[in-house]
mmCIF file with all atom_site columns, C-alpha atoms in Angstrom:
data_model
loop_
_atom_site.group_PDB
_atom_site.id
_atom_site.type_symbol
_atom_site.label_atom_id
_atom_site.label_alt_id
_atom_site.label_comp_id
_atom_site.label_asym_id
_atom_site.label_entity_id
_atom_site.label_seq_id
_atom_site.pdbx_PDB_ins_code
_atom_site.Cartn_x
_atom_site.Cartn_y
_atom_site.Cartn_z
_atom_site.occupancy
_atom_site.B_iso_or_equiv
_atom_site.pdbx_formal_charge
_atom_site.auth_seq_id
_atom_site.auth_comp_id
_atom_site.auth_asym_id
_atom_site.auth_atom_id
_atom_site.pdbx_PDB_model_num
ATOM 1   C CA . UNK L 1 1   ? -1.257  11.066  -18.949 1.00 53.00 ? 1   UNK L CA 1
ATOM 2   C CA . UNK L 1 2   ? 1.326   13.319  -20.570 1.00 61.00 ? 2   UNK L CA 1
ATOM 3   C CA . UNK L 1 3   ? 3.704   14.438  -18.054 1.00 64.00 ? 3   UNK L CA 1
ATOM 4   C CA . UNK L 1 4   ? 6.576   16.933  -18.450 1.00 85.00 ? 4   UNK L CA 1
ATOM 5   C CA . UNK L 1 5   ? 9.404   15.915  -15.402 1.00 93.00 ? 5   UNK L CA 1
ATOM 6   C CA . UNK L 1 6   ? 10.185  12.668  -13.821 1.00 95.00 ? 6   UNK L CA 1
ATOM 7   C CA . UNK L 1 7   ? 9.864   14.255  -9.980  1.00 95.00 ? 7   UNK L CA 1
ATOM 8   C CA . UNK L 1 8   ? 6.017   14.020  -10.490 1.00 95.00 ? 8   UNK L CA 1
ATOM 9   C CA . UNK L 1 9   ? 6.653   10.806  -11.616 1.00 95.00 ? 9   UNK L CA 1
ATOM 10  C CA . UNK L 1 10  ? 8.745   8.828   -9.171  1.00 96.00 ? 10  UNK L CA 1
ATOM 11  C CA . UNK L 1 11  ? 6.465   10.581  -6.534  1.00 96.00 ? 11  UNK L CA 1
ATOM 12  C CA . UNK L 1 12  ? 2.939   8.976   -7.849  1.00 96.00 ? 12  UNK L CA 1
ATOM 13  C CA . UNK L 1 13  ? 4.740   5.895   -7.908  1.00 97.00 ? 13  UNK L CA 1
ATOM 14  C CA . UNK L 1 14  ? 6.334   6.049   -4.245  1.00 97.00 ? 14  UNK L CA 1
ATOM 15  C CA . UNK L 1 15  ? 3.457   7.202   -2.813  1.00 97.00 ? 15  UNK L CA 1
ATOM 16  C CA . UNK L 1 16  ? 1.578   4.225   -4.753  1.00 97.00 ? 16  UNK L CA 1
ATOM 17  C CA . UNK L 1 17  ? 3.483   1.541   -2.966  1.00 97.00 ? 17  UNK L CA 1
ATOM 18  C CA . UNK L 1 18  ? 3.544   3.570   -0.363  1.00 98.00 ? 18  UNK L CA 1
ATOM 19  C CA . UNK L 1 19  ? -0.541  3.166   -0.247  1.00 97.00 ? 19  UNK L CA 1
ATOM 20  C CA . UNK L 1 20  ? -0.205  -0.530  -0.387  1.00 97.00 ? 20  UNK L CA 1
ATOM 21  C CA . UNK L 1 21  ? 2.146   -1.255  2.210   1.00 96.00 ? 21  UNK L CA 1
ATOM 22  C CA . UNK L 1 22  ? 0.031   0.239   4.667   1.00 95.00 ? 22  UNK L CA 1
ATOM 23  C CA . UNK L 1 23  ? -3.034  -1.814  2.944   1.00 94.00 ? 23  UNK L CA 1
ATOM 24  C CA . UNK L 1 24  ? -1.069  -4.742  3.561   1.00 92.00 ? 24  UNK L CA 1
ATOM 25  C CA . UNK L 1 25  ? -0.017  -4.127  6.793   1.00 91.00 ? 25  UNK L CA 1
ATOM 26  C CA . UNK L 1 26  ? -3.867  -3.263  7.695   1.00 88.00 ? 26  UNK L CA 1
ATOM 27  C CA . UNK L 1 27  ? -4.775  -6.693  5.742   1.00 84.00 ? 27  UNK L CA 1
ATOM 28  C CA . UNK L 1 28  ? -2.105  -8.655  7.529   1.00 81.00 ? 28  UNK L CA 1
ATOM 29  C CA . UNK L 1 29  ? -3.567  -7.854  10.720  1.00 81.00 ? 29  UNK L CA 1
ATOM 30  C CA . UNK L 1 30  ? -7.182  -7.847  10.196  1.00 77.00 ? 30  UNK L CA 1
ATOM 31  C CA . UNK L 1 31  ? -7.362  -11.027 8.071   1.00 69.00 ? 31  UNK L CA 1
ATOM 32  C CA . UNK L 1 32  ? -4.673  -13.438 9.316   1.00 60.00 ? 32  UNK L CA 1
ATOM 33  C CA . UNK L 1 33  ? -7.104  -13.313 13.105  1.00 59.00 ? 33  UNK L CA 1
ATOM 34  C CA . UNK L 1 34  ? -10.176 -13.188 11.554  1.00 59.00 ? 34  UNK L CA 1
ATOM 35  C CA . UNK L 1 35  ? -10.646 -14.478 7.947   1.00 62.00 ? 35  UNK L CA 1
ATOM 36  C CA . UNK L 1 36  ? -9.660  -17.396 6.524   1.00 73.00 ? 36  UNK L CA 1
ATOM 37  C CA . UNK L 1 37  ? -5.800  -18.035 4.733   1.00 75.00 ? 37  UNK L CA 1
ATOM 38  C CA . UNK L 1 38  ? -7.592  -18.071 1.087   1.00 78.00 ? 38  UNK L CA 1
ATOM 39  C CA . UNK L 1 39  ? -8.521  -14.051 1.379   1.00 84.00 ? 39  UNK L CA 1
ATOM 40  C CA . UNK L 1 40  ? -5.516  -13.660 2.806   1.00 84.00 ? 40  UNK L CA 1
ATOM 41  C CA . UNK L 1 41  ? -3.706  -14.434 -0.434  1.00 85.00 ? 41  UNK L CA 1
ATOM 42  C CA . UNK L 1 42  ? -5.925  -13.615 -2.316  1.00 89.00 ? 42  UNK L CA 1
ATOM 43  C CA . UNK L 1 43  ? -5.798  -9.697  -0.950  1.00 90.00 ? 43  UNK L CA 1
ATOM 44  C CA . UNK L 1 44  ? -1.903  -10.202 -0.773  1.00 91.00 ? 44  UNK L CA 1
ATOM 45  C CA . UNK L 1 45  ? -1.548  -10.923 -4.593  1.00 93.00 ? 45  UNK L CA 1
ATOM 46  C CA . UNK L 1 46  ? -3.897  -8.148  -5.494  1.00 95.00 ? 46  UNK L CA 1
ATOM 47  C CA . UNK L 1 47  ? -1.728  -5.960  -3.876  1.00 96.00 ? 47  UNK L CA 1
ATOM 48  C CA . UNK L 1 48  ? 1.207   -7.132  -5.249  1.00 95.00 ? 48  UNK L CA 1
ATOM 49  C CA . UNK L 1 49  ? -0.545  -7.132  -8.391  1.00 95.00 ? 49  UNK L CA 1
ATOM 50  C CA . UNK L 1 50  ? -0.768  -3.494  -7.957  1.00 96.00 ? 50  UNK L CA 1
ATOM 51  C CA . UNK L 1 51  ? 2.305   -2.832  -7.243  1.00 97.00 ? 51  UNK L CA 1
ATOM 52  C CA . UNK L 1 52  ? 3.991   -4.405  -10.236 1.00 97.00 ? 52  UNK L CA 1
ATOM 53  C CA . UNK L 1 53  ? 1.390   -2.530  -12.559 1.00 96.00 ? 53  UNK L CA 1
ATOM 54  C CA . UNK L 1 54  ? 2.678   0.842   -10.529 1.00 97.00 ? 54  UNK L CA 1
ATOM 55  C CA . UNK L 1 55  ? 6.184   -0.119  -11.647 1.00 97.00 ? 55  UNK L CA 1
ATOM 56  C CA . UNK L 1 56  ? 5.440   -0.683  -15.433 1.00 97.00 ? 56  UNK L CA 1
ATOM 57  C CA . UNK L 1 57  ? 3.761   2.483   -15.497 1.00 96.00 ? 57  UNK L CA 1
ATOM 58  C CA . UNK L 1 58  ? 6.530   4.380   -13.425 1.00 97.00 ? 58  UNK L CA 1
ATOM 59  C CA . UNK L 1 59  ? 9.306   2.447   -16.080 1.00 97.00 ? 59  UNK L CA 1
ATOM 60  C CA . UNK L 1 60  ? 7.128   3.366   -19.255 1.00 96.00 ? 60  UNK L CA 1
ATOM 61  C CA . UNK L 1 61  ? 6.493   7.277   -18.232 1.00 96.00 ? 61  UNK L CA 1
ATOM 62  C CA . UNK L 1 62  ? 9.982   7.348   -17.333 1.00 96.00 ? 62  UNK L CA 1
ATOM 63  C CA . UNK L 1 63  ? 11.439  5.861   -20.202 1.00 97.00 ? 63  UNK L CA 1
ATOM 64  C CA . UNK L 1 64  ? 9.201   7.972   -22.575 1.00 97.00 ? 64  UNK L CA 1
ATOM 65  C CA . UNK L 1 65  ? 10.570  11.603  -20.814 1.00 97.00 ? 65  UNK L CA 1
ATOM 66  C CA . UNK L 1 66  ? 14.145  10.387  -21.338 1.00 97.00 ? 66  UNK L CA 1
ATOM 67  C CA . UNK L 1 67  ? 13.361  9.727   -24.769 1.00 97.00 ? 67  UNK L CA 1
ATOM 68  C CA . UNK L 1 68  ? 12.214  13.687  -24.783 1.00 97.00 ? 68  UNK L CA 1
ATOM 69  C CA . UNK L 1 69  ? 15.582  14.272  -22.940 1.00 97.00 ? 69  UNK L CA 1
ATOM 70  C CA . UNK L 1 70  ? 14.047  15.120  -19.722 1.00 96.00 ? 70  UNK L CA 1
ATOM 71  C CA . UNK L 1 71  ? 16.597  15.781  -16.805 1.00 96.00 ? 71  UNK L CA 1
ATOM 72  C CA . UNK L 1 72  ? 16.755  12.937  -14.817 1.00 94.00 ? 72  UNK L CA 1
ATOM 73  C CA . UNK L 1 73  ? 16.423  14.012  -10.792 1.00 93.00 ? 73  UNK L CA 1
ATOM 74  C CA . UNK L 1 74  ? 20.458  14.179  -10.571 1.00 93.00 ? 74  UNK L CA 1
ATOM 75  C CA . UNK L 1 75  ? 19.858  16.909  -13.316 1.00 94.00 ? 75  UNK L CA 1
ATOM 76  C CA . UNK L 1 76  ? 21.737  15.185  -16.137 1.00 94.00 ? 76  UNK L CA 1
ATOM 77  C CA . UNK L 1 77  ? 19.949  15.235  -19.652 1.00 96.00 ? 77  UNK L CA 1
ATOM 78  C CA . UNK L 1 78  ? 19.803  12.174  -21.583 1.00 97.00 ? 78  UNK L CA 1
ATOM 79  C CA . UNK L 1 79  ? 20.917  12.203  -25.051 1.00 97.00 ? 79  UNK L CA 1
ATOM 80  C CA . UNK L 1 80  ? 18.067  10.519  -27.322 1.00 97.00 ? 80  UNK L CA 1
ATOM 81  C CA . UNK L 1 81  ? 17.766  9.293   -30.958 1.00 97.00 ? 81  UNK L CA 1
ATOM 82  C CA . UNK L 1 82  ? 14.279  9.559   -31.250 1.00 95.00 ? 82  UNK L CA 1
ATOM 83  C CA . UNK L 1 83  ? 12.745  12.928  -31.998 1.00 95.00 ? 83  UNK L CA 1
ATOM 84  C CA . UNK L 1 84  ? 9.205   13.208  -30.999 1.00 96.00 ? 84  UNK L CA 1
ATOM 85  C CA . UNK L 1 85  ? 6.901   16.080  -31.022 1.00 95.00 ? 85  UNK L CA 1
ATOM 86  C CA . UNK L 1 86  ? 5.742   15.447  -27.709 1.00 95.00 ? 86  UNK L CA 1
ATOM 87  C CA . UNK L 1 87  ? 5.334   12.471  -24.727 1.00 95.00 ? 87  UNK L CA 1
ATOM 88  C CA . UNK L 1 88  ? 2.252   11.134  -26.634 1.00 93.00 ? 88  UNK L CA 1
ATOM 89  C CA . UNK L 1 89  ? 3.971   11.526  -30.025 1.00 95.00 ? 89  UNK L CA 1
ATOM 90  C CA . UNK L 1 90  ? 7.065   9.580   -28.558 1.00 96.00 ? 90  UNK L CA 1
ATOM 91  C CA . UNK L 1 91  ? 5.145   6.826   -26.710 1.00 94.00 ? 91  UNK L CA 1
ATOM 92  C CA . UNK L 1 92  ? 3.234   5.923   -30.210 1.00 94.00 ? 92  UNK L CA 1
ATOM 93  C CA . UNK L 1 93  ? 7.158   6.097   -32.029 1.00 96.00 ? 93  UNK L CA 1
ATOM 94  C CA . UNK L 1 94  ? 7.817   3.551   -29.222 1.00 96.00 ? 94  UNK L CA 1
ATOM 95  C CA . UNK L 1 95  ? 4.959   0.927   -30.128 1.00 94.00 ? 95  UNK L CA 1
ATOM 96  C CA . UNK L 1 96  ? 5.817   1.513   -33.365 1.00 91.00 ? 96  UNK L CA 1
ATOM 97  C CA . UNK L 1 97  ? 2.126   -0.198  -34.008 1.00 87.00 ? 97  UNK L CA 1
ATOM 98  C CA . UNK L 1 98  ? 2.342   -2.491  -31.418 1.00 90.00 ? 98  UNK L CA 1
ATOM 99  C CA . UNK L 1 99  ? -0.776  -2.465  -28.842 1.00 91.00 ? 99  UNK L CA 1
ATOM 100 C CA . UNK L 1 100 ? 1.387   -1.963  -25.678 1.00 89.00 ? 100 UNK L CA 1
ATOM 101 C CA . UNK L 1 101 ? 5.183   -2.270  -24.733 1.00 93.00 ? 101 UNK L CA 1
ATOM 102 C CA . UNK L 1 102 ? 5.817   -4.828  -21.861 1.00 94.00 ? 102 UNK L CA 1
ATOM 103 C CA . UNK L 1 103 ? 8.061   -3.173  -19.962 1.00 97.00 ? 103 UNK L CA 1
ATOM 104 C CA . UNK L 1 104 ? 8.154   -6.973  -17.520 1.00 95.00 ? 104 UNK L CA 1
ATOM 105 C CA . UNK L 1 105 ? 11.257  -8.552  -19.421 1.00 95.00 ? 105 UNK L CA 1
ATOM 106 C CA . UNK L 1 106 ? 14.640  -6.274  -18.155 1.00 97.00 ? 106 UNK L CA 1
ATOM 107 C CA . UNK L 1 107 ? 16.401  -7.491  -21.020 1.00 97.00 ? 107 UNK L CA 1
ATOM 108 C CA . UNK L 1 108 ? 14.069  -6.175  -23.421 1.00 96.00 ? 108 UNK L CA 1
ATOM 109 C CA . UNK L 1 109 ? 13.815  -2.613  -21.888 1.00 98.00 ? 109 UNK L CA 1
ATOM 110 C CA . UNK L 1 110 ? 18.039  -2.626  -21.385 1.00 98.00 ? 110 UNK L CA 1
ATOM 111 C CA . UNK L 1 111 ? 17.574  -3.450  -25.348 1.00 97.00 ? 111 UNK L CA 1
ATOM 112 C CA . UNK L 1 112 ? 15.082  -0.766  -25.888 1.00 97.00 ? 112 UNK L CA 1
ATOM 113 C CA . UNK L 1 113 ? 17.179  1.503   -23.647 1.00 98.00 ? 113 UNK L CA 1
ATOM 114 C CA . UNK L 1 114 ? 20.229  1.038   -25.299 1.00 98.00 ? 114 UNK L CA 1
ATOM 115 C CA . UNK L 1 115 ? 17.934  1.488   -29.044 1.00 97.00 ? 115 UNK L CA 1
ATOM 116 C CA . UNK L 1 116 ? 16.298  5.191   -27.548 1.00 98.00 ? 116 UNK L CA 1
ATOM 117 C CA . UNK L 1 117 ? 19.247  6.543   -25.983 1.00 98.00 ? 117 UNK L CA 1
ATOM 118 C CA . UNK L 1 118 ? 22.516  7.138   -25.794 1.00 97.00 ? 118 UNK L CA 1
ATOM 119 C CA . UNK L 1 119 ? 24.467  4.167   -23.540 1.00 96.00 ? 119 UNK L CA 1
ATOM 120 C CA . UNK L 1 120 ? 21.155  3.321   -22.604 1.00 96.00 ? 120 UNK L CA 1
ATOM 121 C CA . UNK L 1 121 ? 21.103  5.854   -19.733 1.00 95.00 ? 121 UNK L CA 1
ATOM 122 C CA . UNK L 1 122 ? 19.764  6.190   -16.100 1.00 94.00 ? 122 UNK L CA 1
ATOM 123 C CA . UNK L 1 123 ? 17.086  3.378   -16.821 1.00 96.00 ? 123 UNK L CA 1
ATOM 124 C CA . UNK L 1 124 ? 19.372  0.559   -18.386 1.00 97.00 ? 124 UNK L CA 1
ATOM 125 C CA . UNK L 1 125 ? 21.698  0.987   -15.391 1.00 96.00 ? 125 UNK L CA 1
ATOM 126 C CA . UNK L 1 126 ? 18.647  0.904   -12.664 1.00 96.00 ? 126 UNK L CA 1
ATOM 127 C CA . UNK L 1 127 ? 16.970  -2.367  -14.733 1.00 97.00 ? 127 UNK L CA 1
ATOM 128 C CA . UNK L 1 128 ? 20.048  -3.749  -15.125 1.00 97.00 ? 128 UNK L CA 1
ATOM 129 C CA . UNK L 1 129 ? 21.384  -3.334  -11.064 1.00 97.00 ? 129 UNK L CA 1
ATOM 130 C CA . UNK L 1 130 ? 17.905  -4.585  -10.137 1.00 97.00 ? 130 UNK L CA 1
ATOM 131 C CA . UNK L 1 131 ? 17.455  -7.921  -13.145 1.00 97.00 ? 131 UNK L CA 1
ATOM 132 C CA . UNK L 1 132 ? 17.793  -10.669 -10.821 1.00 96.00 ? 132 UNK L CA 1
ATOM 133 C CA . UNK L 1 133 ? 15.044  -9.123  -8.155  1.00 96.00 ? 133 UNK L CA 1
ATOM 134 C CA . UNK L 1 134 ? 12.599  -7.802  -11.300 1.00 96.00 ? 134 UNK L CA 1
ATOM 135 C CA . UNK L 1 135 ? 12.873  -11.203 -12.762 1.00 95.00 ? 135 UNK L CA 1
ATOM 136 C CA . UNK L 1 136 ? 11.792  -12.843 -9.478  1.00 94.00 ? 136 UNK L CA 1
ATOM 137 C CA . UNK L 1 137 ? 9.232   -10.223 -9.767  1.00 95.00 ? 137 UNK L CA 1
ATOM 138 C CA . UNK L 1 138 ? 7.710   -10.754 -12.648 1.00 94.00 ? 138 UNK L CA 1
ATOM 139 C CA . UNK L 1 139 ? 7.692   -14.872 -11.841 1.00 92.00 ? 139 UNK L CA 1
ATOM 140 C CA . UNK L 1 140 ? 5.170   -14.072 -9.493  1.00 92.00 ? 140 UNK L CA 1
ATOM 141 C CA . UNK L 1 141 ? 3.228   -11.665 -11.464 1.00 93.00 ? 141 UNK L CA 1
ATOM 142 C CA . UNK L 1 142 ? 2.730   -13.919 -14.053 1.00 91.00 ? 142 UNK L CA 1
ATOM 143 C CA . UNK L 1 143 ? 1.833   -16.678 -11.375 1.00 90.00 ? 143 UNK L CA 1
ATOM 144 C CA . UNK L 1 144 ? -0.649  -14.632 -9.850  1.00 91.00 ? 144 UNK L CA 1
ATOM 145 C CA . UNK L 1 145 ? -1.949  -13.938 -13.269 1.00 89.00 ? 145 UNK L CA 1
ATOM 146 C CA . UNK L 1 146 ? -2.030  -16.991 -15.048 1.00 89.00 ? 146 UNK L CA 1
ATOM 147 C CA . UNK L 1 147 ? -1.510  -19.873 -12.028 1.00 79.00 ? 147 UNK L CA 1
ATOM 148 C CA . UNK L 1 148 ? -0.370  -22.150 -14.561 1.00 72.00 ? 148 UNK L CA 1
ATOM 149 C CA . UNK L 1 149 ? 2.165   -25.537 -14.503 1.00 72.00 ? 149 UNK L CA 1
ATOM 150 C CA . UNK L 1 150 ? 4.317   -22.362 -16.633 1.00 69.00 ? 150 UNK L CA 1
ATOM 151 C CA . UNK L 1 151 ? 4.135   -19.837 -14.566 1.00 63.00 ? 151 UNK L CA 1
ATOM 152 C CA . UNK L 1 152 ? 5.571   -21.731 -11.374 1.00 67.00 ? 152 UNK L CA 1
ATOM 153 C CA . UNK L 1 153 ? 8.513   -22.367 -13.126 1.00 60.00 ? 153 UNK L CA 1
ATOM 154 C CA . UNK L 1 154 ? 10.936  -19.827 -13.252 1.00 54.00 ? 154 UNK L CA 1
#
């Protein structure tokens, strides 16, 4: 979805987690005195699940209107070297053919930051106060997707 400021942005995204905590809470209760520990994870990890796909998008939409030099919600206006027509036109410069950007790894999106605009900007300083946590973060996505001997290693 093309979007023009990041306030819509961060706001479908808060009010996404938002939505889950109170899905987990409900869960929590319900399940932990009445079902049995396996759908217990197994609702926990959806909704974490969730939650890290709510962040990828939030990164990527965000990350795309700073490359259109959209105000960020302090009000200062990123300076970017790409030039796109539009937010479509400037998430397809992004890909640059590739199927999808993975927006999971914070040292690749600090790189890509600091390749789209100038000093990298508001999201290389958020991804890069926040590595150590999305790291951990994306350990357990990728265990919860893949549940391999891999995946529990960090």
């Amino acid at each position: 979805m093309a979007r023009r400021k990041i306030a819509p942005v961060l706001a479908d995204f808060s009010g996404e987690l938002r939505a889950l905590a109170r899905l987990d809470v409900k869960n929590q209760s319900q399940l932990s005195a009445s079902a049995k520990r396996a759908q217990l994870v197994l609702s926990t990890e959806a909704i974490f699940f969730r939650a890290f796909r709510a962040y990828e998008n939030f990164l990527e939409d965000a990350f795309v209107l700073y490359t259109l030099e959209k105000p960020t919600l302090r009000g200062q206006v990123p300076t970017s070297y790409l030039s796109a027509e539009n937010f479509n036109h400037a998430r397809e410069l992004l890909r640059s053919g590739k199927r999808f950007l993975d927006w999971t790894n914070p040292e690749t999106v600090i790189e890509r930051a600091e390749t789209f605009v100038k000093g990298g900007g508001t999201v290389k300083s958020v991804v890069a106060s926040a590595k150590q946590d999305l790291l951990d973060m994306k350990a357990v996505r990728n265990h919860i997707a893949h549940n391999s001997e891999e995946s529990r290693v960090p």
